[in-house]
Structure formats: C-alpha cells, structure tokens
CSV table of C-alpha atoms in Angstrom, one decimal:
chain,number,residue,atom,x,y,z
A,96,MET,CA,0.0,0.0,0.0
A,97,ALA,CA,2.8,2.4,0.9
A,98,SER,CA,4.6,1.5,-2.3
A,99,VAL,CA,1.5,2.5,-4.3
A,100,ILE,CA,1.4,5.8,-2.6
A,101,ASP,CA,5.1,6.2,-3.3
A,102,MET,CA,4.6,5.5,-6.9
A,103,ILE,CA,1.7,8.0,-7.2
A,104,SER,CA,3.8,10.6,-5.3
A,105,PHE,CA,6.8,10.0,-7.6
A,106,ALA,CA,4.5,10.4,-10.7
A,107,LEU,CA,3.2,13.7,-9.3
A,108,LEU,CA,6.7,15.0,-8.4
A,109,ALA,CA,8.1,14.0,-11.8
A,110,ALA,CA,5.2,15.8,-13.6
A,111,GLY,CA,5.7,18.9,-11.4
A,112,GLY,CA,9.4,18.9,-12.2
A,113,PHE,CA,8.6,18.6,-15.9
A,114,CYS,CA,6.2,21.5,-15.8
A,115,VAL,CA,8.7,23.6,-13.9
A,116,PHE,CA,11.5,22.7,-16.3
A,117,VAL,CA,9.4,23.5,-19.4
A,118,GLY,CA,8.6,26.9,-17.9
A,119,GLY,CA,12.3,27.6,-17.3
A,120,VAL,CA,13.2,26.7,-20.9
A,121,GLY,CA,10.4,29.0,-22.1
A,122,VAL,CA,11.6,31.9,-19.9
A,123,LEU,CA,15.1,31.6,-21.4
A,124,ARG,CA,14.1,31.1,-25.0
A,125,LEU,CA,10.9,33.1,-25.8
A,126,PRO,CA,11.3,36.4,-27.6
A,127,ASP,CA,9.8,39.2,-25.5
A,128,LEU,CA,8.7,40.0,-22.0
A,129,TYR,CA,5.0,39.1,-22.3
A,130,THR,CA,5.6,35.7,-23.8
A,131,ARG,CA,8.2,35.1,-21.1
A,132,MET,CA,5.5,35.9,-18.5
A,133,HIS,CA,3.3,33.4,-20.3
A,134,ALA,CA,6.0,30.7,-20.0
A,135,ALA,CA,6.7,31.6,-16.3
A,136,SER,CA,3.0,31.3,-15.4
A,137,ILE,CA,3.1,27.5,-15.7
A,138,THR,CA,5.9,27.3,-13.2
A,139,ASP,CA,3.7,29.3,-10.8
A,140,THR,CA,0.5,27.2,-11.3
A,141,ALA,CA,1.0,23.6,-12.4
A,142,GLY,CA,4.5,23.3,-10.9
A,143,PRO,CA,3.7,24.0,-7.2
A,144,LEU,CA,0.3,22.2,-7.5
A,145,LEU,CA,1.9,19.0,-8.7
A,146,VAL,CA,5.0,19.1,-6.5
A,147,LEU,CA,3.2,20.0,-3.3
A,148,ALA,CA,0.5,17.4,-4.0
A,149,GLY,CA,3.3,14.8,-4.4
A,150,LEU,CA,4.8,16.0,-1.1
A,151,ALA,CA,1.4,15.9,0.6
A,152,LEU,CA,1.1,12.2,-0.3
A,153,GLN,CA,4.4,11.7,1.5
A,154,ALA,CA,3.4,13.7,4.5
A,155,GLY,CA,0.2,11.9,5.4
A,156,TRP,CA,-2.2,13.3,8.0
A,157,SER,CA,0.1,15.6,9.9
A,158,LEU,CA,1.0,19.2,10.6
A,159,ALA,CA,3.3,19.1,7.5
A,160,LEU,CA,0.2,18.5,5.3
A,161,PHE,CA,-1.4,21.7,6.7
A,162,LYS,CA,1.8,23.6,6.1
A,163,LEU,CA,1.9,22.3,2.5
A,164,ALA,CA,-1.7,23.4,2.0
A,165,VAL,CA,-0.9,26.9,3.4
A,166,ILE,CA,2.1,27.2,1.0
A,167,LEU,CA,0.0,26.1,-1.9
A,168,VAL,CA,-2.8,28.6,-1.2
A,169,PHE,CA,-0.3,31.4,-0.6
A,170,LEU,CA,1.5,30.7,-3.9
A,171,ALA,CA,-1.9,30.5,-5.7
A,172,VAL,CA,-2.9,33.9,-4.3
A,173,THR,CA,0.4,35.7,-4.7
A,174,ALA,CA,1.5,34.5,-8.2
A,175,PRO,CA,-1.3,36.2,-10.1
A,176,THR,CA,-0.9,39.3,-8.1
A,177,ALA,CA,2.9,39.5,-8.8
A,178,ALA,CA,2.2,38.7,-12.5
A,179,TYR,CA,-0.4,41.5,-12.7
A,180,ALA,CA,1.9,44.0,-11.0
A,181,LEU,CA,4.8,43.0,-13.4
A,182,GLY,CA,2.6,43.3,-16.5
A,183,ASN,CA,1.1,46.6,-15.3
A,184,ALA,CA,4.5,48.1,-14.5
A,185,ALA,CA,5.9,47.0,-17.9
A,186,LEU,CA,2.9,48.4,-19.8
A,187,VAL,CA,2.9,51.7,-17.9
A,188,SER,CA,6.6,52.2,-18.6
A,189,GLY,CA,6.0,51.8,-22.3
A,190,TYR,CA,6.7,48.2,-23.3
A,191,ARG,CA,4.6,46.9,-26.1
A,192,PRO,CA,4.4,43.2,-27.1
A,193,ALA,CA,6.7,42.3,-29.9
A,194,VAL,CA,4.8,41.9,-33.2
A,195,VAL,CA,5.8,39.5,-36.0
A,196,SER,CA,6.6,41.9,-38.8
A,197,ASP,CA,7.0,39.6,-41.7
A,198,GLU,CA,6.9,35.9,-42.5
A,199,SER,CA,10.5,35.4,-41.6
A,200,GLY,CA,9.6,35.6,-37.9
A,201,ALA,CA,11.6,38.7,-37.2
A,202,THR,CA,10.3,40.7,-34.3
A,203,ASP,CA,10.5,44.4,-33.6
A,204,SER,CA,9.8,46.9,-30.8
A,205,GLU,CA,12.1,45.2,-28.3
A,206,GLY,CA,11.4,47.5,-25.4
A,207,GLU,CA,11.6,50.8,-27.3
A,208,GLY,CA,14.8,51.8,-25.7
A,209,HIS,CA,13.8,51.9,-22.1
A,210,ALA,CA,16.3,50.4,-19.7
B,118,MET,CA,15.1,8.2,-3.9
B,119,ILE,CA,11.9,9.6,-5.4
B,120,PHE,CA,13.0,13.2,-4.8
B,121,TYR,CA,16.0,13.3,-7.1
B,122,PRO,CA,14.2,14.0,-10.5
B,123,VAL,CA,12.2,16.9,-9.1
B,124,LEU,CA,15.3,18.3,-7.3
B,125,PHE,CA,17.3,18.1,-10.6
B,126,ALA,CA,14.5,19.8,-12.5
B,127,LEU,CA,14.2,22.6,-9.9
B,128,ILE,CA,18.0,23.2,-9.9
B,129,ALA,CA,18.1,23.3,-13.7
B,130,THR,CA,15.1,25.7,-13.7
B,131,MET,CA,16.8,27.9,-11.2
B,132,ALA,CA,19.9,28.0,-13.4
B,133,LEU,CA,17.8,28.9,-16.4
B,134,ALA,CA,16.0,31.7,-14.5
B,135,LEU,CA,19.4,33.0,-13.3
B,136,ALA,CA,20.6,33.0,-16.9
B,137,ARG,CA,17.6,35.0,-17.9
B,138,ALA,CA,18.1,37.4,-15.0
B,139,LEU,CA,21.7,38.0,-16.1
B,140,LEU,CA,20.9,38.2,-19.8
B,141,GLY,CA,17.6,39.6,-19.9
B,142,PRO,CA,17.5,42.8,-21.9
B,143,SER,CA,15.0,44.9,-19.9
B,144,LEU,CA,14.5,45.5,-16.2
B,145,TYR,CA,11.2,43.7,-16.1
B,146,ASP,CA,12.7,40.5,-17.6
B,147,ARG,CA,15.1,40.5,-14.6
B,148,VAL,CA,12.3,41.0,-12.1
B,149,LEU,CA,10.3,38.2,-13.8
B,150,ALA,CA,13.3,35.9,-13.6
B,151,VAL,CA,14.0,36.8,-9.9
B,152,ASN,CA,10.4,36.2,-9.0
B,153,MET,CA,10.5,32.8,-10.7
B,154,PHE,CA,13.8,32.0,-8.9
B,155,GLY,CA,12.1,32.7,-5.6
B,156,THR,CA,9.1,30.5,-6.4
B,157,LYS,CA,11.5,27.7,-7.3
B,158,THR,CA,13.4,28.3,-4.0
B,159,VAL,CA,10.1,27.8,-2.1
B,160,LEU,CA,9.5,24.5,-3.9
B,161,PHE,CA,13.2,23.4,-3.4
B,162,LEU,CA,12.9,24.1,0.3
B,163,ALA,CA,9.7,22.0,0.5
B,164,VAL,CA,11.2,19.1,-1.3
B,165,THR,CA,14.4,19.3,0.7
B,166,ALA,CA,12.4,19.2,3.9
B,167,PHE,CA,10.9,15.9,3.0
B,168,MET,CA,14.1,14.5,1.5
B,169,LEU,CA,16.0,15.2,4.7
B,170,GLY,CA,13.1,14.1,6.9
B,171,ARG,CA,12.8,17.4,8.6
B,172,PRO,CA,9.4,19.0,7.9
B,173,ASP,CA,10.4,22.0,9.9
B,174,PHE,CA,11.9,23.4,6.7
B,175,LEU,CA,8.4,24.1,5.5
B,176,ASP,CA,8.3,27.1,7.8
B,177,LEU,CA,11.3,28.4,6.0
B,178,ALA,CA,9.6,27.8,2.7
B,179,LEU,CA,6.5,29.7,3.8
B,180,ALA,CA,8.5,32.6,5.1
B,181,TYR,CA,10.5,32.8,1.9
B,182,ALA,CA,7.3,32.8,-0.2
B,183,ALA,CA,6.1,35.9,1.8
B,184,ILE,CA,9.4,37.7,1.6
B,185,ASN,CA,9.7,37.0,-2.2
B,186,PHE,CA,6.2,38.3,-2.8
B,187,ILE,CA,6.6,41.5,-0.8
B,188,GLY,CA,10.0,42.1,-2.3
B,189,VAL,CA,8.8,41.8,-5.9
B,190,LEU,CA,5.9,44.1,-5.3
B,191,ALA,CA,8.1,46.7,-3.6
B,192,VAL,CA,10.6,46.6,-6.5
B,193,LEU,CA,7.9,46.9,-9.1
B,194,GLN,CA,6.2,49.8,-7.3
B,195,PHE,CA,9.6,51.6,-7.0
B,196,PHE,CA,10.4,51.3,-10.7
B,197,GLN,CA,6.9,52.1,-11.8
B,198,SER,CA,6.8,55.3,-9.8
B,199,ARG,CA,10.3,56.2,-11.1
B,200,GLU,CA,9.2,55.7,-14.7
B,201,ILE,CA,6.1,57.9,-14.2
B,202,ARG,CA,8.2,60.6,-12.5
B,203,GLN,CA,10.8,60.6,-15.4
B,204,ARG,CA,7.9,60.8,-17.9
B,205,TYR,CA,6.6,63.9,-16.2
B,206,GLU,CA,10.1,65.4,-16.1
B,207,ARG,CA,10.5,64.8,-19.9
B,208,GLN,CA,7.2,66.4,-20.6
B,209,GLY,CA,8.1,69.4,-18.4
B,210,ARG,CA,11.1,70.4,-20.4
C-alpha cells in the first residue's frame, strides 16, 4: 500500500518537475517579456500544485500537510498578483508586445529603448 | 530516492532563471526571472524538507514565499513610480 502511494507521489513529483523545467526553458528562449511571462505562469500554477501534491502524499495526515496546503494557497494567491503587477508596470513604462513583422519571424519593438 | 528528479528539475530551472536574470534585456525581464527563482526556491525548500526528513523546513519555505512576494511588489512599485516621474520630467522640459 505504501509503495502504491510512493509511486503516485513519484509520478506527481516528476510531472511537477517537468512543468517547472518547461517553464524555465520557455523563460530563457521566448522572444519578449509578455511571452516570457506566459511561460513563467506554468511554473507558478501547475508546478507548485503537482510538486506539493506529491509531497502531501508523502506527508500523510500531519502538521506538514497543513503547512503544504498553506504554502499552496499562498502561492496561488500571490503568483497572479505578482504577474499582474509586473505586466502593469511594464505596460505603464511603455513596453509593447513584440509583433511579428514579416513571414521570416523577425520581431521588432524590443522594449523601445527603455532600460 | 523519489525526490532526485524533481530536485534536478528545480535546480536546472533555477539556473535557467538565473541566466535570464543576467541576460535579460529589460529591467522587467530580470524582475520576472528573480520572481521565478524565488518561487522555485520555495519548492526546493519544501522538497528538501521531505528528503532530509525534517518537515520544519516548510516554515522556511512559507517565510521565503512571503518575503519573495513583498520584495517583488516593492521593486515593481519603485520602478513604476520612477518611470512615471521621469515621464513627467521629460514632458516638463
């Protein structure tokens, strides 16, 4: 029985690690700020959900389970707030999303010179 | 150990976020990367707590999540107000 729970926990942890890694690759490789925010969002939603669910199966009914639930709720509340604040600040300071200008995939308006 | 793949993925993602924070052309790319690094640190602390068998580390993870959130909001508010002030100064000339 415990081995079944360990297997489910391992599957959840591995899926969470995969989601986190995909988001990290997207943050490094996508072309402009808003697409990078889109890539980072999966590491703030699916990643903590799967990883903390896998850890909750390891914890069992204990105080650690409650702490994991508190961490998950806190991340689920703060991640959209931080993403909104980031997007709002970038938009107020004049950043516009990069637009594909021709069929070669070249982008323009990379930040319009603000540093 | 069942924690090694997720630990490897978290460390690799923290390295990628650090690379974006060092490269990343604008200020807000850096803030995004630092925010993501902090979230991954919270997950890393939680996984490490169970791998070492010391669930007390979850308190550290919770405290780090709070500090990371407040820090990112403070930095964004600072740069946003600075940007608005510089825009007024440019219009004033």
